Tab-separated table of C-alpha atoms in Angstrom:
chain	number	residue	atom	x	y	z
A	796	MET	CA	-7.205	-39.202	-16.568
A	797	PRO	CA	-8.766	-39.477	-13.114
A	798	HIS	CA	-9.592	-43.041	-12.023
A	799	ALA	CA	-12.907	-41.954	-10.490
A	800	SER	CA	-15.559	-39.383	-11.302
A	801	ILE	CA	-18.030	-38.253	-8.638
A	802	ILE	CA	-21.120	-36.477	-9.968
A	803	VAL	CA	-22.997	-34.026	-7.752
A	804	PRO	CA	-26.438	-33.011	-9.046
A	805	ALA	CA	-27.468	-29.800	-7.355
A	806	ARG	CA	-30.512	-27.549	-7.443
A	807	ASN	CA	-30.939	-24.682	-4.932
A	808	ALA	CA	-28.537	-26.435	-2.589
A	809	GLU	CA	-26.736	-23.443	-1.090
A	810	ALA	CA	-27.389	-24.691	2.470
A	811	THR	CA	-25.683	-28.029	1.989
A	812	LEU	CA	-23.467	-28.057	-1.127
A	813	ASP	CA	-20.385	-26.705	0.578
A	814	ALA	CA	-20.372	-29.532	3.132
A	815	THR	CA	-20.985	-32.100	0.382
A	816	LEU	CA	-18.063	-30.920	-1.693
A	817	ARG	CA	-15.739	-30.699	1.311
A	818	SER	CA	-16.540	-34.315	2.114
A	819	LEU	CA	-15.718	-35.352	-1.435
A	820	ARG	CA	-12.514	-33.330	-1.620
A	821	ALA	CA	-11.391	-35.009	1.604
A	822	GLN	CA	-11.564	-38.530	0.187
A	823	SER	CA	-8.494	-40.592	1.058
A	824	PHE	CA	-8.437	-41.891	-2.543
A	825	ALA	CA	-7.493	-38.669	-4.240
A	826	ASP	CA	-7.307	-39.747	-7.928
A	827	LEU	CA	-10.709	-38.334	-8.739
A	828	GLU	CA	-12.673	-35.566	-10.383
A	829	ILE	CA	-15.777	-33.962	-8.892
A	830	ILE	CA	-18.414	-32.787	-11.387
A	831	VAL	CA	-20.991	-30.416	-9.948
A	832	VAL	CA	-24.026	-30.223	-12.238
A	833	ASP	CA	-26.185	-27.210	-11.405
A	834	ASP	CA	-29.752	-27.997	-12.449
A	835	GLY	CA	-31.223	-24.513	-12.918
A	836	SER	CA	-30.585	-23.120	-9.432
A	837	THR	CA	-31.855	-19.694	-8.434
A	838	ASP	CA	-29.780	-19.338	-5.267
A	839	ARG	CA	-26.003	-19.335	-4.601
A	840	THR	CA	-25.418	-22.946	-5.699
A	841	VAL	CA	-23.484	-21.966	-8.835
A	842	ARG	CA	-21.281	-19.549	-6.839
A	843	ILE	CA	-20.456	-22.217	-4.248
A	844	GLY	CA	-19.612	-24.747	-6.966
A	845	ALA	CA	-17.448	-22.155	-8.753
A	846	ASP	CA	-15.621	-21.311	-5.500
A	847	HIS	CA	-14.719	-24.967	-4.976
A	848	ALA	CA	-13.615	-25.258	-8.611
A	849	GLY	CA	-11.341	-22.257	-8.048
A	850	GLU	CA	-9.809	-23.848	-4.952
A	851	ASP	CA	-9.384	-27.371	-6.280
A	852	PRO	CA	-8.617	-28.234	-9.942
A	853	ARG	CA	-10.322	-31.606	-9.469
A	854	VAL	CA	-13.703	-29.819	-9.227
A	855	GLN	CA	-15.538	-28.678	-12.354
A	856	LEU	CA	-18.910	-26.998	-12.718
A	857	VAL	CA	-21.534	-27.777	-15.349
A	858	VAL	CA	-24.601	-25.493	-15.578
A	859	GLN	CA	-27.870	-26.469	-17.245
A	860	ALA	CA	-31.488	-25.440	-17.283
A	861	ASN	CA	-33.679	-27.317	-14.812
A	862	ARG	CA	-34.324	-30.829	-16.106
A	863	GLY	CA	-34.349	-32.862	-12.901
A	864	PRO	CA	-31.851	-35.029	-10.995
A	865	ALA	CA	-31.754	-37.803	-13.601
A	866	ALA	CA	-30.820	-35.317	-16.331
A	867	ALA	CA	-28.211	-33.720	-14.074
A	868	ARG	CA	-26.614	-37.129	-13.485
A	869	ASN	CA	-26.686	-37.822	-17.222
A	870	SER	CA	-24.992	-34.518	-17.949
A	871	GLY	CA	-22.308	-35.426	-15.447
A	872	ILE	CA	-21.800	-38.901	-16.867
A	873	ARG	CA	-21.430	-37.410	-20.377
A	874	VAL	CA	-18.329	-35.427	-19.374
A	875	ALA	CA	-16.974	-37.887	-16.779
A	876	ARG	CA	-13.559	-39.361	-17.587
A	877	GLY	CA	-13.161	-41.897	-14.830
A	878	ALA	CA	-13.286	-45.708	-15.157
A	879	ILE	CA	-15.635	-45.672	-12.193
A	880	VAL	CA	-18.461	-43.226	-11.552
A	881	GLY	CA	-20.052	-42.362	-8.233
A	882	PHE	CA	-22.896	-40.125	-7.301
A	883	CYS	CA	-23.383	-37.835	-4.307
A	884	ASP	CA	-26.506	-35.668	-4.079
A	885	ALA	CA	-25.891	-32.117	-2.953
A	886	GLY	CA	-27.442	-32.696	0.479
A	887	ASP	CA	-25.463	-35.872	1.222
A	888	LEU	CA	-21.993	-36.638	2.545
A	889	TRP	CA	-19.323	-39.294	1.932
A	890	ARG	CA	-17.122	-40.567	4.728
A	891	PRO	CA	-13.391	-40.089	4.033
A	892	HIS	CA	-12.651	-43.713	3.062
A	893	LYS	CA	-15.824	-44.404	1.030
A	894	LEU	CA	-14.284	-44.039	-2.436
A	895	ALA	CA	-11.200	-46.066	-1.444
A	896	ALA	CA	-13.447	-48.908	-0.250
A	897	HIS	CA	-15.294	-49.048	-3.584
A	898	VAL	CA	-12.091	-48.842	-5.614
A	899	ARG	CA	-10.704	-51.844	-3.727
A	900	HIS	CA	-14.010	-53.700	-4.109
A	901	LEU	CA	-14.291	-53.209	-7.837
A	902	ALA	CA	-10.617	-54.069	-8.400
A	903	ALA	CA	-11.042	-57.339	-6.519
A	904	ALA	CA	-14.412	-58.332	-8.076
A	905	PRO	CA	-14.322	-57.891	-11.861
A	906	ALA	CA	-17.875	-59.166	-12.296
A	907	VAL	CA	-19.330	-56.442	-10.053
A	908	GLY	CA	-20.674	-53.460	-11.966
A	909	LEU	CA	-22.348	-51.597	-9.078
A	910	SER	CA	-20.728	-51.316	-5.652
A	911	PHE	CA	-22.581	-49.659	-2.786
A	912	SER	CA	-22.502	-49.100	0.920
A	913	GLY	CA	-24.874	-48.698	3.791
A	914	SER	CA	-26.109	-45.215	4.724
A	915	ALA	CA	-26.790	-43.166	7.858
A	916	ARG	CA	-29.733	-40.828	7.690
A	917	ILE	CA	-29.154	-37.156	8.476
A	918	GLY	CA	-31.938	-34.735	9.236
A	919	GLY	CA	-32.658	-31.264	7.924
A	920	ALA	CA	-30.583	-29.627	10.619
A	921	GLY	CA	-27.505	-31.718	9.737
A	922	HIS	CA	-27.943	-34.235	12.536
A	923	ALA	CA	-28.525	-37.997	12.292
A	924	PRO	CA	-31.649	-39.288	13.963
A	925	GLY	CA	-29.834	-42.521	14.902
A	926	LEU	CA	-31.014	-44.494	11.869
A	927	VAL	CA	-28.613	-46.597	9.842
A	928	GLN	CA	-29.291	-48.727	6.774
A	929	ARG	CA	-27.450	-52.056	6.942
A	930	PRO	CA	-28.446	-53.757	3.701
A	931	ARG	CA	-27.737	-57.166	2.197
A	932	LEU	CA	-24.264	-57.001	0.661
A	933	ALA	CA	-23.870	-60.161	-1.362
A	934	GLY	CA	-25.911	-62.683	-3.332
A	935	ILE	CA	-28.093	-59.879	-4.689
A	936	ARG	CA	-30.541	-60.952	-7.358
A	937	PRO	CA	-33.002	-58.769	-9.319
A	938	GLU	CA	-35.803	-59.591	-6.874
A	939	HIS	CA	-33.743	-58.210	-3.959
A	940	VAL	CA	-33.341	-54.924	-5.844
A	941	PHE	CA	-37.069	-54.816	-6.563
A	942	LEU	CA	-38.310	-55.816	-3.143
A	943	SER	CA	-36.092	-53.744	-0.862
A	944	ASN	CA	-33.453	-51.965	-2.979
A	945	PRO	CA	-30.315	-52.701	-0.925
A	946	VAL	CA	-28.515	-49.835	-2.679
A	947	GLY	CA	-30.869	-47.558	-0.760
A	948	ASN	CA	-30.083	-44.185	-2.404
A	949	CYS	CA	-28.078	-42.884	-5.280
A	950	SER	CA	-25.338	-41.407	-3.093
A	951	ALA	CA	-24.438	-44.897	-1.899
A	952	ALA	CA	-23.579	-46.162	-5.422
A	953	VAL	CA	-20.288	-46.338	-7.320
A	954	LEU	CA	-20.396	-48.038	-10.720
A	955	ARG	CA	-18.021	-49.087	-13.433
A	956	ARG	CA	-18.351	-46.843	-16.445
A	957	ALA	CA	-18.638	-50.032	-18.504
A	958	ALA	CA	-21.692	-51.110	-16.503
A	959	LEU	CA	-23.325	-47.739	-17.006
A	960	ASP	CA	-22.637	-47.788	-20.697
A	961	ALA	CA	-24.238	-51.266	-20.910
A	962	ILE	CA	-27.636	-49.723	-20.093
A	963	ALA	CA	-27.272	-46.459	-22.016
A	964	TRP	CA	-29.752	-45.534	-24.735
A	965	ARG	CA	-30.696	-42.459	-26.735
A	966	PRO	CA	-34.429	-41.735	-26.842
A	967	ALA	CA	-36.045	-40.219	-29.846
A	968	GLY	CA	-35.503	-36.493	-29.991
A	969	GLU	CA	-32.370	-36.512	-27.813
A	970	ARG	CA	-29.487	-35.032	-29.824
A	971	LEU	CA	-26.866	-34.205	-27.201
A	972	ARG	CA	-26.120	-37.384	-25.293
A	973	ASP	CA	-27.178	-40.857	-24.286
A	974	TRP	CA	-29.370	-41.404	-21.250
A	975	TRP	CA	-28.226	-43.668	-18.452
A	976	PHE	CA	-30.921	-42.522	-15.984
A	977	ASP	CA	-34.435	-42.087	-17.362
A	978	GLU	CA	-35.058	-38.328	-17.316
A	979	SER	CA	-38.828	-38.746	-17.384
A	980	PHE	CA	-38.597	-39.767	-13.689
A	981	ARG	CA	-38.199	-37.209	-10.908
A	982	GLN	CA	-38.407	-39.875	-8.216
A	983	PHE	CA	-37.126	-43.496	-8.133
A	984	GLU	CA	-34.947	-42.821	-11.165
A	985	ASP	CA	-32.189	-44.633	-9.268
A	986	LEU	CA	-34.299	-47.731	-8.588
A	987	GLU	CA	-35.301	-47.818	-12.252
A	988	CYS	CA	-31.648	-47.669	-13.239
A	989	TRP	CA	-30.523	-50.414	-10.824
A	990	LEU	CA	-33.389	-52.694	-11.844
A	991	ARG	CA	-32.630	-52.181	-15.522
A	992	LEU	CA	-29.030	-53.056	-14.834
A	993	ALA	CA	-29.981	-56.186	-12.901
A	994	LEU	CA	-32.581	-57.394	-15.423
A	995	THR	CA	-30.800	-56.714	-18.725
A	996	THR	CA	-27.062	-57.237	-18.054
A	997	ASP	CA	-24.736	-59.780	-16.453
A	998	TRP	CA	-23.135	-57.186	-14.147
A	999	GLN	CA	-23.417	-58.090	-10.473
A	1000	ILE	CA	-24.461	-55.746	-7.654
A	1001	GLU	CA	-22.619	-56.056	-4.323
A	1002	GLY	CA	-22.061	-53.922	-1.252
A	1003	VAL	CA	-19.141	-53.050	1.008
A	1004	PRO	CA	-19.465	-53.080	4.807
A	1005	GLY	CA	-20.173	-49.887	6.724
A	1006	ALA	CA	-22.471	-46.905	6.537
A	1007	LEU	CA	-20.139	-44.879	4.344
A	1008	THR	CA	-22.801	-42.443	3.069
A	1009	ALA	CA	-24.715	-39.884	5.077
A	1010	HIS	CA	-28.060	-39.435	3.311
A	1011	ARG	CA	-30.569	-36.632	3.715
A	1012	LEU	CA	-33.967	-38.008	2.784
A	1013	PRO	CA	-35.982	-35.258	1.132
A	1014	PRO	CA	-39.608	-34.911	2.186
A	1015	ALA	CA	-42.189	-36.117	-0.379
A	1016	PRO	CA	-45.868	-36.899	-0.139
A	1017	PRO	CA	-46.426	-40.695	0.110
A	1018	GLY	CA	-49.017	-40.638	-2.692
A	1019	ARG	CA	-46.557	-39.002	-5.105
A	1020	GLN	CA	-43.799	-41.481	-4.148
A	1021	LEU	CA	-46.092	-44.462	-4.639
A	1022	ALA	CA	-47.210	-43.142	-8.039
A	1023	ALA	CA	-43.544	-42.771	-9.139
A	1024	TRP	CA	-42.798	-46.323	-7.947
A	1025	GLU	CA	-45.794	-47.646	-9.936
A	1026	ARG	CA	-44.445	-45.884	-13.036
A	1027	VAL	CA	-41.149	-47.813	-12.640
A	1028	VAL	CA	-43.075	-51.075	-12.550
A	1029	ALA	CA	-45.189	-50.134	-15.564
A	1030	LYS	CA	-42.119	-49.142	-17.595
A	1031	LEU	CA	-39.992	-52.192	-16.826
A	1032	THR	CA	-42.651	-54.898	-16.857
A	1033	PRO	CA	-42.363	-55.466	-20.647
A	1034	LEU	CA	-38.663	-56.285	-20.130
A	1035	ALA	CA	-39.464	-59.248	-17.821
A	1036	PRO	CA	-43.226	-59.897	-17.581
A	1037	GLU	CA	-42.934	-63.123	-15.600
A	1038	PHE	CA	-40.531	-61.521	-13.102
A	1039	PHE	CA	-42.913	-58.657	-12.343
A	1040	ALA	CA	-45.981	-60.872	-12.254
A	1041	ARG	CA	-44.325	-62.991	-9.593
A	1042	HIS	CA	-42.772	-60.283	-7.431
A	1043	THR	CA	-44.869	-57.122	-7.770
A	1044	PRO	CA	-47.425	-57.829	-4.936
A	1045	ALA	CA	-44.697	-58.381	-2.358
A	1046	ALA	CA	-42.587	-55.524	-3.719
A	1047	ARG	CA	-45.610	-53.192	-3.408
A	1048	ALA	CA	-46.036	-54.288	0.200
A	1049	TYR	CA	-42.391	-53.531	0.950
A	1050	GLN	CA	-42.808	-50.115	-0.697
A	1051	LEU	CA	-45.825	-49.314	1.419
A	1052	ARG	CA	-43.879	-50.317	4.546
A	1053	THR	CA	-41.056	-48.006	3.518
A	1054	LEU	CA	-43.498	-45.166	2.975
A	1055	ALA	CA	-45.005	-45.888	6.382
A	1056	ARG	CA	-41.608	-45.496	8.024
A	1057	GLY	CA	-41.069	-42.240	6.155
A	1058	ALA	CA	-44.452	-40.979	7.346
A	1059	VAL	CA	-43.476	-41.825	10.941
A	1060	LEU	CA	-40.308	-39.800	10.559
A	1061	ALA	CA	-42.329	-36.923	9.151
A	1062	GLY	CA	-44.745	-37.079	12.077
A	1063	ASP	CA	-47.764	-38.001	9.911
A	1064	GLY	CA	-49.263	-40.678	12.118
A	1065	ARG	CA	-52.509	-41.043	10.145
A	1066	ALA	CA	-50.696	-41.757	6.867
A	1067	ALA	CA	-48.122	-43.983	8.620
A	1068	LEU	CA	-50.766	-46.252	10.097
A	1069	CYS	CA	-52.773	-46.464	6.908
A	1070	LEU	CA	-49.678	-47.373	4.931
A	1071	ALA	CA	-48.447	-49.967	7.442
A	1072	LEU	CA	-51.838	-51.702	7.522
A	1073	ALA	CA	-52.169	-51.612	3.742
A	1074	SER	CA	-48.754	-53.257	3.459
A	1075	LEU	CA	-49.804	-56.109	5.732
A	1076	ARG	CA	-53.072	-56.589	3.843
A	1077	LEU	CA	-51.328	-56.746	0.510
A	1078	SER	CA	-48.654	-59.317	1.343
A	1079	ARG	CA	-47.328	-61.070	4.430
A	1080	GLN	CA	-43.880	-61.567	2.903
A	1081	PRO	CA	-42.321	-58.581	4.669
A	1082	LEU	CA	-43.650	-59.916	7.979
A	1083	ARG	CA	-42.297	-63.424	7.290
A	1084	HIS	CA	-38.880	-62.338	6.080
A	1085	GLU	CA	-38.312	-59.264	8.301
A	1086	PRO	CA	-40.651	-59.653	11.259
A	1087	ALA	CA	-38.754	-57.275	13.570
A	1088	LYS	CA	-38.630	-54.479	11.049
A	1089	THR	CA	-42.233	-54.930	9.990
A	1090	LEU	CA	-43.621	-55.048	13.510
A	1091	THR	CA	-41.457	-52.115	14.600
A	1092	THR	CA	-42.897	-50.137	11.716
A	1093	LEU	CA	-46.450	-51.016	12.724
A	1094	VAL	CA	-45.858	-50.136	16.377
A	1095	ALA	CA	-44.140	-46.885	15.482
A	1096	ALA	CA	-46.959	-45.949	13.090
A	1097	LEU	CA	-49.544	-46.684	15.816
A	1098	ALA	CA	-47.620	-44.624	18.328
A	1099	SER	CA	-47.298	-41.778	15.872
A	1100	ARG	CA	-51.055	-41.874	15.206
A	1101	LEU	CA	-51.995	-41.990	18.884
A	1102	PHE	CA	-49.331	-39.832	20.490
A	1103	GLY	CA	-47.845	-37.758	17.655
A	1104	THR	CA	-44.434	-39.379	18.013
A	1105	ALA	CA	-42.392	-38.147	15.059
A	1106	VAL	CA	-39.421	-40.485	15.224
A	1107	PRO	CA	-39.272	-43.926	16.825
A	1108	PRO	CA	-36.422	-44.159	19.403
A	1109	ALA	CA	-33.340	-46.116	18.306
A	1110	PRO	CA	-32.501	-48.584	21.112
A	1111	GLN	CA	-29.034	-47.863	22.477
A	1112	GLY	CA	-28.554	-45.517	19.545
A	1113	ARG	CA	-26.584	-42.280	19.535
A	1114	ILE	CA	-27.412	-39.098	17.732
A	1115	ALA	CA	-24.380	-38.412	15.516
A	1116	SER	CA	-23.551	-34.958	14.223
A	1117	GLN	CA	-22.922	-34.356	10.534
A	1118	ALA	CA	-19.185	-33.775	11.195
A	1119	GLN	CA	-18.894	-37.037	13.145
A	1120	ILE	CA	-20.475	-39.047	10.334
A	1121	VAL	CA	-17.974	-37.702	7.830
A	1122	SER	CA	-14.823	-37.851	9.964
A	1123	THR	CA	-15.055	-40.873	12.258
A	1124	ASP	CA	-15.901	-44.522	12.108
A	1125	SER	CA	-17.743	-44.479	15.414
A	1126	ALA	CA	-20.332	-41.923	14.482
A	1127	VAL	CA	-22.670	-44.403	12.923
A	1128	ALA	CA	-21.441	-47.652	14.478
A	1129	THR	CA	-23.447	-47.376	17.650
A	1130	SER	CA	-26.919	-47.027	16.069
A	1131	THR	CA	-28.904	-50.209	16.246
A	1132	GLU	CA	-32.018	-49.106	14.351
A	1133	GLU	CA	-31.992	-50.042	10.636
A	1134	ALA	CA	-33.338	-47.303	8.445
A	1135	ALA	CA	-35.895	-47.973	5.786
A	1136	THR	CA	-34.353	-48.325	2.333
A	1137	ARG	CA	-35.765	-46.064	-0.241
């Protein structure tokens, strides 16, 4: 039985899946299985997954009709055999010692159910724009998950199977398997899962140092992202009404700030400035608690609106290639700009 299972949801990922699987097969902690879940691809994704399965017996391929990333992760969890379960989206990469770091962390901290790392952002051409997420690693309470989601993205997370099973349920009409991620969400399904874990169980959430994940942020219209985030709030509010009444205004402001930063990276200056100003009008908590990040977002949004600047420069940062991020410790260490958490 492998100690760890890594689940790779993939849909039409022929351009990136090979690099993703090579980064996972190169993990220094080798007692693992890699479960590629093809979610109704129409390109060469299945062939690439099958080729890796033929080369490495630790890789297996699951094929399903398109049901979305949450359903693909659920299909992977269903067949996973490991005591710990990690996720790596088909456009993302793991540095060679990432899994080993989480195995050590979970072995040393029995109360931790979700271990995560920081992430470096990589662009569509496979290059990092010098942005690194350095989140809070300890003392994480449900409000931290809600306000700024230190986990950041699903590819950063490695969980105990016991923690996942503590939040599993089987909705009406589902005959094949439990759900761990809510398949009705196509965005923010990870945030919904982490919040549900934080609000309904005693499992702790902690991080390990270092940007051990390279994350490719997919483009999405800000309006659609905000609507998906609001659905998370609407679904979970009945679980903890007082919690959401107290924290939702500030959390919404943080979310608008995050969307503003995403709009800057996408070169949409008009949307970036509108979102940044709306965040400030809604709550001043992001400005009080993270003044540098909030003001940097506002300045970058203004510059993008006035001058069409797509990406704010990272002071003293270095553009790291995809290969550097995966193979060396220095590839992300010199970036000083903190990326927006998703």
